[in-house]
Short mmCIF file of C-alpha atoms in Angstrom, two decimals:
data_model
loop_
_atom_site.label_atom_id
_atom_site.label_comp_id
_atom_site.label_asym_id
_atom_site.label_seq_id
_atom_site.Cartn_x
_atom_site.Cartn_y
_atom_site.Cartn_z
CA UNK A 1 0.00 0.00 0.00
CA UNK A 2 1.72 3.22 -0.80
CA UNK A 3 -0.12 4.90 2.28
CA UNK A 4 1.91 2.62 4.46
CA UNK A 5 5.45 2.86 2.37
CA UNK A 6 4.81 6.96 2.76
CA UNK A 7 4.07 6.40 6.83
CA UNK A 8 7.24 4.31 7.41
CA UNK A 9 9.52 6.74 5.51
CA UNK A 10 7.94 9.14 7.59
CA UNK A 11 8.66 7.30 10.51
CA UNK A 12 11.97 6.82 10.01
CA UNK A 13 12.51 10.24 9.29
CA UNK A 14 10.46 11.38 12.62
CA UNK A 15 8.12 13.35 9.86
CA UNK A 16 4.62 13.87 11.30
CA UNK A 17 2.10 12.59 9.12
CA UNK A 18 -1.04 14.16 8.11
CA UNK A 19 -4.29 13.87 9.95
CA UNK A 20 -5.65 12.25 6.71
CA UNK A 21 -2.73 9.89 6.77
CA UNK A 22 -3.65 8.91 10.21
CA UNK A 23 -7.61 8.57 9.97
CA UNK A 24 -6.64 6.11 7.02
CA UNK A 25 -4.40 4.01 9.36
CA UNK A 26 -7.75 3.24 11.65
CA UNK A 27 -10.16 2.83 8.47
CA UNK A 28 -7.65 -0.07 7.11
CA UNK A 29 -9.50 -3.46 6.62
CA UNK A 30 -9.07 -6.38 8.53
CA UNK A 31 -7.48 -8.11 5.18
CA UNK A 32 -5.01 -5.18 5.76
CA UNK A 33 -3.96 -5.60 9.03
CA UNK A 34 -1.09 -7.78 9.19
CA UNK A 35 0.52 -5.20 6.83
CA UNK A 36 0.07 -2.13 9.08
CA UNK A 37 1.66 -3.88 11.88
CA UNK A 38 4.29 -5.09 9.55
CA UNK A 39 5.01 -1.35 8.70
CA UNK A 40 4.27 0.15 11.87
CA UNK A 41 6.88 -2.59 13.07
CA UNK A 42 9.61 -1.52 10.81
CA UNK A 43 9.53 2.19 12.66
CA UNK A 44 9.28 0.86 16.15
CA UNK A 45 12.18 -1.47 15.41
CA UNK A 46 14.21 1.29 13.64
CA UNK A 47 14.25 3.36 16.98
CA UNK A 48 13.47 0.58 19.61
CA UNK A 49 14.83 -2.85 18.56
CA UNK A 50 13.34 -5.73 19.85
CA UNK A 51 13.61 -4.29 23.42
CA UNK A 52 10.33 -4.75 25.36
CA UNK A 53 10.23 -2.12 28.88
CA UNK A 54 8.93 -3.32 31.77
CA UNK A 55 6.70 -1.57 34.34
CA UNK A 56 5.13 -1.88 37.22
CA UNK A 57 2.47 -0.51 38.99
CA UNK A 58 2.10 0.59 42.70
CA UNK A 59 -1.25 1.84 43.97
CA UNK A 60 -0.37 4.11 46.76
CA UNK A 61 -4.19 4.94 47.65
CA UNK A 62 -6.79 2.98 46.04
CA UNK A 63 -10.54 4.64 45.93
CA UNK A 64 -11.87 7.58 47.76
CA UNK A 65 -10.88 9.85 44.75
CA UNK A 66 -13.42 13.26 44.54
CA UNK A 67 -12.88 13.74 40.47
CA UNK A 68 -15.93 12.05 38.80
CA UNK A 69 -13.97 10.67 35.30
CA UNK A 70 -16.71 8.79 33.83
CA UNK A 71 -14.34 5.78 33.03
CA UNK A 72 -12.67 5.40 36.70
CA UNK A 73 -13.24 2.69 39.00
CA UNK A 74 -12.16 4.74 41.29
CA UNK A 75 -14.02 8.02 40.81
CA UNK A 76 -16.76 9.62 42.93
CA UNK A 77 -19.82 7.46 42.97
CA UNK A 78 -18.26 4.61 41.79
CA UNK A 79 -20.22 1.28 42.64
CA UNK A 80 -17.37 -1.19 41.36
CA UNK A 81 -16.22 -3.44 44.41
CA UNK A 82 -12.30 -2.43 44.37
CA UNK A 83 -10.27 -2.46 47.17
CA UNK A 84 -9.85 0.93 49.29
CA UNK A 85 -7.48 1.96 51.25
CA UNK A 86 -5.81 5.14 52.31
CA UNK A 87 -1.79 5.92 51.95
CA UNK A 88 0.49 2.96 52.00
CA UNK A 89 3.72 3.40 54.26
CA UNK A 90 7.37 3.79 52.60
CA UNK A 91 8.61 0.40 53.39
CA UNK A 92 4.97 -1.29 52.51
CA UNK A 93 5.24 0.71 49.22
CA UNK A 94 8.72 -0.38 48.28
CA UNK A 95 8.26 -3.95 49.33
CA UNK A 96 5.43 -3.92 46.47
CA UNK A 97 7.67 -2.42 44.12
CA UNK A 98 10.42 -4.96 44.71
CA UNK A 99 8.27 -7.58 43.81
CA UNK A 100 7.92 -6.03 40.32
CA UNK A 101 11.90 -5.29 39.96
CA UNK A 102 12.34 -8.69 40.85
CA UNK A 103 10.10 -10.13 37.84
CA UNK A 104 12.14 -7.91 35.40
CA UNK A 105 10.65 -4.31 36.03
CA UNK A 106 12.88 -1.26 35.15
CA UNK A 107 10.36 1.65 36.08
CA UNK A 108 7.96 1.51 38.99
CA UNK A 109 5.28 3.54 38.58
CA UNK A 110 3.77 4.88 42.30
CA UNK A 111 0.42 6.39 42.00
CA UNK A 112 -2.44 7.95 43.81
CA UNK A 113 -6.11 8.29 43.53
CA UNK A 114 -6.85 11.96 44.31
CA UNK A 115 -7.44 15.17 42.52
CA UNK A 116 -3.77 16.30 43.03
CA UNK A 117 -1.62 16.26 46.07
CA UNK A 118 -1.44 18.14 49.00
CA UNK A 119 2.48 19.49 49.98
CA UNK A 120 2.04 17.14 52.68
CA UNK A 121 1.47 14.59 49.83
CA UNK A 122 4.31 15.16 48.51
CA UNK A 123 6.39 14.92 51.35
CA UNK A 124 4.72 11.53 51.88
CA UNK A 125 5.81 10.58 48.40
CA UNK A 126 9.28 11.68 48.55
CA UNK A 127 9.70 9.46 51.34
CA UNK A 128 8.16 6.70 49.25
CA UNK A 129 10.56 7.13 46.23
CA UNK A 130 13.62 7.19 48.61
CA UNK A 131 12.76 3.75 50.25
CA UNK A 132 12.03 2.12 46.54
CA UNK A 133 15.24 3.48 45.18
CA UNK A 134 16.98 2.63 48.59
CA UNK A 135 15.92 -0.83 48.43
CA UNK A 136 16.30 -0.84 44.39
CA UNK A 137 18.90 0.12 42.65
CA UNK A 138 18.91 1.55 39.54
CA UNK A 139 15.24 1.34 39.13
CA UNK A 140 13.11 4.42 37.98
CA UNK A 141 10.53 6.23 39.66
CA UNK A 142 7.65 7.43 37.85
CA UNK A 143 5.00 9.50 39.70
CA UNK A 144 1.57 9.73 38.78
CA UNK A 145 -0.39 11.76 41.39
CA UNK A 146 -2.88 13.90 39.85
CA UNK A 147 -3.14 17.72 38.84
CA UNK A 148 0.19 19.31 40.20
CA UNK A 149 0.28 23.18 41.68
CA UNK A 150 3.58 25.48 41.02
CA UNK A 151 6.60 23.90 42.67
CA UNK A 152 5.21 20.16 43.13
CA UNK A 153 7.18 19.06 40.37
CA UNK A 154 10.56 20.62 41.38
CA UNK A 155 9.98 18.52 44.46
CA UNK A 156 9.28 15.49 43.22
CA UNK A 157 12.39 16.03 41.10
CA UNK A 158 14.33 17.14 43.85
CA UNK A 159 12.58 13.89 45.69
CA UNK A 160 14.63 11.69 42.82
CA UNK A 161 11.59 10.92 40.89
CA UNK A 162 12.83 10.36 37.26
CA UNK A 163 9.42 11.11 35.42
CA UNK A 164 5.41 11.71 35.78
CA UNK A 165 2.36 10.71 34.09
CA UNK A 166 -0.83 12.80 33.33
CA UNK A 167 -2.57 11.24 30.80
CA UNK A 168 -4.40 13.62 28.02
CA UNK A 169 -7.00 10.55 27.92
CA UNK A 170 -8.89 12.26 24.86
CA UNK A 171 -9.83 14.69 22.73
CA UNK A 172 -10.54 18.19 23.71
CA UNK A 173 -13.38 18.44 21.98
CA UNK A 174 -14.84 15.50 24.08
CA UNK A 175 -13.46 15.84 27.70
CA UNK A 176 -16.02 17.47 28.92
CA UNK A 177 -18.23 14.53 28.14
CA UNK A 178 -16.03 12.35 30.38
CA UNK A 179 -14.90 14.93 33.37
CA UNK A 180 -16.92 17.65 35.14
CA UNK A 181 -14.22 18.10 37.63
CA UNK A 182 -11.28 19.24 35.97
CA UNK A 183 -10.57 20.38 32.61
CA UNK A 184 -8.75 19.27 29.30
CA UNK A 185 -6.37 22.36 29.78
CA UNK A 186 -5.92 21.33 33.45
CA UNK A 187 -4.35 17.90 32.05
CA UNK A 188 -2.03 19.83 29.63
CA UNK A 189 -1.12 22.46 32.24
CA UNK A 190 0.44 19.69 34.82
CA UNK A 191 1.90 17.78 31.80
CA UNK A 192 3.90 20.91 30.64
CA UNK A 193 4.77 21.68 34.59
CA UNK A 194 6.22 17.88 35.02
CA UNK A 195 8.41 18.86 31.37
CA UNK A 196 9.99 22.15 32.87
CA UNK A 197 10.68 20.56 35.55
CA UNK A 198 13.12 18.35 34.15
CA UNK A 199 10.84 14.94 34.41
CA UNK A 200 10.45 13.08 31.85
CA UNK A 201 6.90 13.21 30.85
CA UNK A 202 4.47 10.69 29.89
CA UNK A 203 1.32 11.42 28.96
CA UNK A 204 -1.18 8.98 26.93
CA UNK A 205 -4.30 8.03 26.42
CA UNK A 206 -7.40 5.52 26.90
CA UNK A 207 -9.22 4.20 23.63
CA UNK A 208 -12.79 2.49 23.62
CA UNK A 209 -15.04 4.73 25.07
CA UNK A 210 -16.97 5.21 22.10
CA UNK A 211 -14.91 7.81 20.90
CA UNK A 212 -14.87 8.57 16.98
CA UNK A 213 -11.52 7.92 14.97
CA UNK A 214 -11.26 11.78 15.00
CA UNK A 215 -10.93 12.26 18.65
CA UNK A 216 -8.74 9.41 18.52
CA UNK A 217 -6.01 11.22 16.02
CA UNK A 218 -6.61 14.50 17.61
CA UNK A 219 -5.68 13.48 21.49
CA UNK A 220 -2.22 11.59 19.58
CA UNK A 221 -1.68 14.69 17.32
CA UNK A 222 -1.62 16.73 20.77
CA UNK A 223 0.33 14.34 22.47
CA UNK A 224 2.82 14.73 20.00
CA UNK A 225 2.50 18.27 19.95
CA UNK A 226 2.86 18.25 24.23
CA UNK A 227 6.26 15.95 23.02
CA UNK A 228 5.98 13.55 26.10
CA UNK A 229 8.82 10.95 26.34
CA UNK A 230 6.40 7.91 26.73
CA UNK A 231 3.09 7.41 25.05
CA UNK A 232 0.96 4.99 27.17
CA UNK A 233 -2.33 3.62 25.32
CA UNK A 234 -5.23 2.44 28.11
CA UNK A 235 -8.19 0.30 26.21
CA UNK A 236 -10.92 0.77 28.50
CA UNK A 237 -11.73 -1.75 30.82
CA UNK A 238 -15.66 -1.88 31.57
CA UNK A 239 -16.10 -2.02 34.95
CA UNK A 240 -19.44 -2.84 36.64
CA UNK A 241 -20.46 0.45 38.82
CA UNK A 242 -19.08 2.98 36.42
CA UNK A 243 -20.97 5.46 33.59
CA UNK A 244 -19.21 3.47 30.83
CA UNK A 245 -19.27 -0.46 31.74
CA UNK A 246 -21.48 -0.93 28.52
CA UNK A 247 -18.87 0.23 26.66
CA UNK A 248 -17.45 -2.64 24.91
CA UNK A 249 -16.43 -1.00 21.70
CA UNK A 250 -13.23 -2.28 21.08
CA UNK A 251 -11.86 -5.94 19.29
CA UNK A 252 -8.55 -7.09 18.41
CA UNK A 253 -8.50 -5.98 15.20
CA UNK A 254 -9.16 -2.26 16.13
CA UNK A 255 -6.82 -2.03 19.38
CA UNK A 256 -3.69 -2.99 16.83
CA UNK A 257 -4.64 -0.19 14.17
CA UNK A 258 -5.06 2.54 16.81
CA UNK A 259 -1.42 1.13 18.82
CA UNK A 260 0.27 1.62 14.87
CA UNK A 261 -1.54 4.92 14.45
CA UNK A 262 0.17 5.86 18.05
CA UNK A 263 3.82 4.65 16.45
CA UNK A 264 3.05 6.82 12.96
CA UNK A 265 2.74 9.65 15.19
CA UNK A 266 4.60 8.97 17.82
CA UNK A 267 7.74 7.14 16.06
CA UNK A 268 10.86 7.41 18.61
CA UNK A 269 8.88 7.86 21.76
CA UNK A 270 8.44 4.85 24.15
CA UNK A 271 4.75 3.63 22.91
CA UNK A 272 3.50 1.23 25.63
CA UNK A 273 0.44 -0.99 26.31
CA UNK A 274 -1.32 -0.36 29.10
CA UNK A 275 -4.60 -1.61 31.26
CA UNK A 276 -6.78 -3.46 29.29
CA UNK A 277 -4.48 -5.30 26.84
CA UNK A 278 -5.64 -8.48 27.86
CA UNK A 279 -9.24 -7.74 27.84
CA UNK A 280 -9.09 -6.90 24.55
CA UNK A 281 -6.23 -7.84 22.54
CA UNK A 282 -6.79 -10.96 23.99
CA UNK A 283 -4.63 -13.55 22.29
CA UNK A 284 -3.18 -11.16 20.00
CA UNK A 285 -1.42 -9.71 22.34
CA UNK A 286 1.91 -11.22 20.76
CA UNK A 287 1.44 -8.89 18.21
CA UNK A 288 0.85 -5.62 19.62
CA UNK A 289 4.85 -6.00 20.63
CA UNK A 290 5.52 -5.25 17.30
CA UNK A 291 3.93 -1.55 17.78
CA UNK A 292 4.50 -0.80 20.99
CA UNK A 293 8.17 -1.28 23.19
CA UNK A 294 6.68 -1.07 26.48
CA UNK A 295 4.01 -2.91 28.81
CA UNK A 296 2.95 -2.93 32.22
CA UNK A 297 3.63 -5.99 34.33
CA UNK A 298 1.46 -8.34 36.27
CA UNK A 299 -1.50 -6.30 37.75
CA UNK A 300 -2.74 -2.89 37.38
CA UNK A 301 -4.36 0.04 39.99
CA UNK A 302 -7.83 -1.75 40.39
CA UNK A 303 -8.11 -4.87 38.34
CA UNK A 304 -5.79 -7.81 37.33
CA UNK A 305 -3.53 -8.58 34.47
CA UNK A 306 -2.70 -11.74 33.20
CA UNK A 307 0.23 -13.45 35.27
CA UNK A 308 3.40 -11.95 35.85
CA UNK A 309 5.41 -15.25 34.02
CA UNK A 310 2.85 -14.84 31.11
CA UNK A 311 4.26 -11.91 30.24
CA UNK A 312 7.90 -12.55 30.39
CA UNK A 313 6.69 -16.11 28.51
CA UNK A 314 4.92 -13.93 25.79
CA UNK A 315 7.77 -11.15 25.37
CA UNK A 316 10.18 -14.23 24.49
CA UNK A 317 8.25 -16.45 22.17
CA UNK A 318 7.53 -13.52 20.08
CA UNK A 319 10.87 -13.07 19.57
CA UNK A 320 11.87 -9.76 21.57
CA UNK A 321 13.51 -9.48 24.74
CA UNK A 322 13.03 -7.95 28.39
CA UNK A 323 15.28 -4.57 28.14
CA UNK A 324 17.94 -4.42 30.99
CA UNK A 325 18.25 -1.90 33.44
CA UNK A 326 21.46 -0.88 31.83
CA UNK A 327 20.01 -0.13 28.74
CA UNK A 328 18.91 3.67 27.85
CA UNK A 329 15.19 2.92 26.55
CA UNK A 330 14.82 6.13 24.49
CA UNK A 331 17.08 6.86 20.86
CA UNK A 332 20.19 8.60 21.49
CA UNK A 333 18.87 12.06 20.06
CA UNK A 334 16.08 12.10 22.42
CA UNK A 335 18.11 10.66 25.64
CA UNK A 336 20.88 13.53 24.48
CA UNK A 337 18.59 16.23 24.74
CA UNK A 338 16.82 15.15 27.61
CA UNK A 339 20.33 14.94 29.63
CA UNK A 340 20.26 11.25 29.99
CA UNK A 341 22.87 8.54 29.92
CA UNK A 342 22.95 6.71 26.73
CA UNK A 343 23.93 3.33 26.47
CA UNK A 344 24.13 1.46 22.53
CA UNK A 345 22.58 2.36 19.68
CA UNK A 346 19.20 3.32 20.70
CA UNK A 347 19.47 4.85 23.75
CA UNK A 348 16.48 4.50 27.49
CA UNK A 349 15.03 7.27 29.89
CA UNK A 350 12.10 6.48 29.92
CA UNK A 351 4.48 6.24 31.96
CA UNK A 352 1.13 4.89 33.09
CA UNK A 353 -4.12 5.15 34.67
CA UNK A 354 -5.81 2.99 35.15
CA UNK A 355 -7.94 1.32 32.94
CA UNK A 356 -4.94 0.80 33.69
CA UNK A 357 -1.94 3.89 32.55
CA UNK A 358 -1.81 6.47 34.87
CA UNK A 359 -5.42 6.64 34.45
CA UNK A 360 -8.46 6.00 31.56
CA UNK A 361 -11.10 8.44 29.94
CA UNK A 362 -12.61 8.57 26.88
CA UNK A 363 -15.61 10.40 25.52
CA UNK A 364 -19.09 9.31 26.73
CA UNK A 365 -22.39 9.36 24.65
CA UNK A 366 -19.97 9.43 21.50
CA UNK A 367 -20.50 7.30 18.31
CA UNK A 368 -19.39 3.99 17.71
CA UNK A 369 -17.05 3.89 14.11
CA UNK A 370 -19.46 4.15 11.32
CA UNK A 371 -19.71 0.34 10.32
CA UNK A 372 -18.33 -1.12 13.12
CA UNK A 373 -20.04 -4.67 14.70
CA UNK A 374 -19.95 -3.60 19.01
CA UNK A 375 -17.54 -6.07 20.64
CA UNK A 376 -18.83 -9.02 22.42
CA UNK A 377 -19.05 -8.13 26.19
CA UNK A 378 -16.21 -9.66 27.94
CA UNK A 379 -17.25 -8.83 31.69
CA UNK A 380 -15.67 -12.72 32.34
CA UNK A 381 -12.03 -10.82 31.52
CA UNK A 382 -12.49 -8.27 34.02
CA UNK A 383 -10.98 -9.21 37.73
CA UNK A 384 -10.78 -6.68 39.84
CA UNK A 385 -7.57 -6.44 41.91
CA UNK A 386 -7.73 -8.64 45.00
CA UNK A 387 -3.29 -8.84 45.87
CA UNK A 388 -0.48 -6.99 45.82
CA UNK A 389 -0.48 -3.64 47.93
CA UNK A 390 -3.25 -3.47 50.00
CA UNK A 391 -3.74 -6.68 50.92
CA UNK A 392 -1.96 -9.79 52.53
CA UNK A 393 -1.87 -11.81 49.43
CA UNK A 394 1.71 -11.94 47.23
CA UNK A 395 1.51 -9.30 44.24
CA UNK A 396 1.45 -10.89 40.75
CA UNK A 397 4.54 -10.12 38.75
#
């Protein structure tokens, strides 16, 4: 298809492509789609290798959270039954993250239902970081606390965090259709505070929510635009007790095109799957390595991922492998300039919601894609989160 020869020149030229370009990446046909992720594979492999980046999740504070994000199991007036509880201690934080370094994890991500933190919050956090990278070293810290005031970020920084997430979620046009509480610009705002703070941002989004291919291209176009470091994609996981758990919009098929429309737009930044993969990619989840370089591992904020071993199983009989913590995950140009060490050919500084990123949204009451069948509902693939922190039971990973 020349439409996919012009997108991986493009790609391996870091050339933005048009939003036509784009649109026509999610209105392939199915007897298309080994193709796209063939080309979409060529870029990720051009700047990424076979690496796959490992992350793992810590829930800090689970529930209780005052924002009302329609997609959020955690949100105000959520009826799903997931575990609450208030602010883990230090040591009980960084005993869960060990658990994910030990299964292969280079990043732990350490987040926190809420708004956005308090100073005291931060405080709390800082003391958090220091016992995970006390106990682990080498390992990144990636905070993902909510909507930041002036001077949070410096903290964190100053705190050794090595990045923070704020997902965009969606389109502008369509926030407001998902979250009351806060605004689109409020999301961008703490985005471009975690940036000039010298954090390595990561900002994503969360497909599935009935959003239109537009909305889809225009949340990635100002993703790029916003120029995070890491790009995680949430597929909307459904739960029971929230405004969207009949949203089952989403099939194999589709969750591939939109993870190569990501790497068209998004060619050297880390690209990674986050919650929901399994619900919906399913068994094709092999193949969504060959558009993304980076997943989560084992469980996620609220609900369950497949096991920990899967993972690592999967990652190696598709041919890739785990990337070591002595590997720079980003390419050399973009580690250079954002003052990282840079190991190889492709360098790795380094994201993360919940559906499972550092949180899910989408656009509510929106169309399904013109000529789409709706997905089967797959409320048997959704476990809600009963180990790992919070509990007495071991974590998966």
């Amino acid at each position: 298809m020349d439409l996919l020869n012009t997108l991986v020149d493009k790609g391996l030229r870091r050339e933005l492509p048009s939003r036509e370009e784009a649109l026509a990446v999610l209105a392939t046909s199915d007897d298309d789609l080994l193709d796209v992720v063939a080309a979409a594979g060529k870029v990720r492999r051009q700047w990424f290798g076979r690496r796959v980046k490992l992350n793992y999740l810590v829930n800090l504070k689970s529930g209780l959270c005052p924002e009302d994000c329609s997609y959020c199991s955690q949100r105000l007036g959520s009826k799903a039954e997931i575990l609450k509880y208030t602010w883990l201690k230090p040591d009980e934080a960084s005993q869960a993250a060990a658990a994910g370094v030990a299964g292969g994890a280079k990043r732990v991500c350490l987040v926190a239902s809420g708004r956005g933190p308090t100073d005291r919050d931060v405080d709390r956090v800082a003391q958090t970081i220091a016992a995970v990278k006390e106990q682990n070293e080498g390992v990144e810290v990636c905070a993902c606390l909510g909507l930041l005031s002036d001077g949070q970020a410096e903290r964190l920084r100053g705190a050794g965090a090595d990045a923070y997430n704020h997902n965009l979620n969606t389109s502008e046009a369509t926030y407001a259709d998902i979250t009351k509480t806060h605004t689109y610009a409020d999301r961008v705002d703490t985005v471009r505070k975690a940036h000039a703070a010298g954090l390595s941002a990561c900002s994503g989004l969360i497909a599935g929510m009935g959003e239109k291919d537009e909305d889809l291209v225009d949340v990635v176009f100002s993703l790029r635009q916003l120029d995070p470091d890491s790009v995680p994609v949430n597929f909307l996981i459904p739960f029971e007790g929230t405004p969207l758990a009949k949203e089952w919009n989403l099939t194999p098929q589709r969750c591939l095109r939109i993870l190569a429309m990501v790497r068209f737009v998004c060619p050297d930044v880390e690209v990674r799957i986050a919650g929901g993969r399994e619900v919906h990619l399913r068994s094709m989840q092999p193949l969504a390595l060959h558009l993304a370089n980076s997943i989560f591992l084992g469980d996620y904020l609220t609900s369950e991922g497949q096991a920990g071993k899967a993972d690592l199983d999967m990652i190696a009989d598709a041919g890739f492998e785990v990337e070591g913590a002595d590997q720079v995950t980003l390419p050399r140009h973009r580690a250079d300039a954002a003052g990282c060490d840079s190991h190889g050919e492709s360098g790795g500084c380094g994201s993360h919601e919940e559906s499972g990123g550092c949180g899910p949204c989408g656009s509510a009451g929106s169309e399904p894609v013109a000529g789409a069948e709706p997905a089967e509902a797959r409320t048997d693939l959704v476990a809600v989160r009963r180990r790992g922190a919070g509990t007495d039971l071991a974590p998966n990973a």
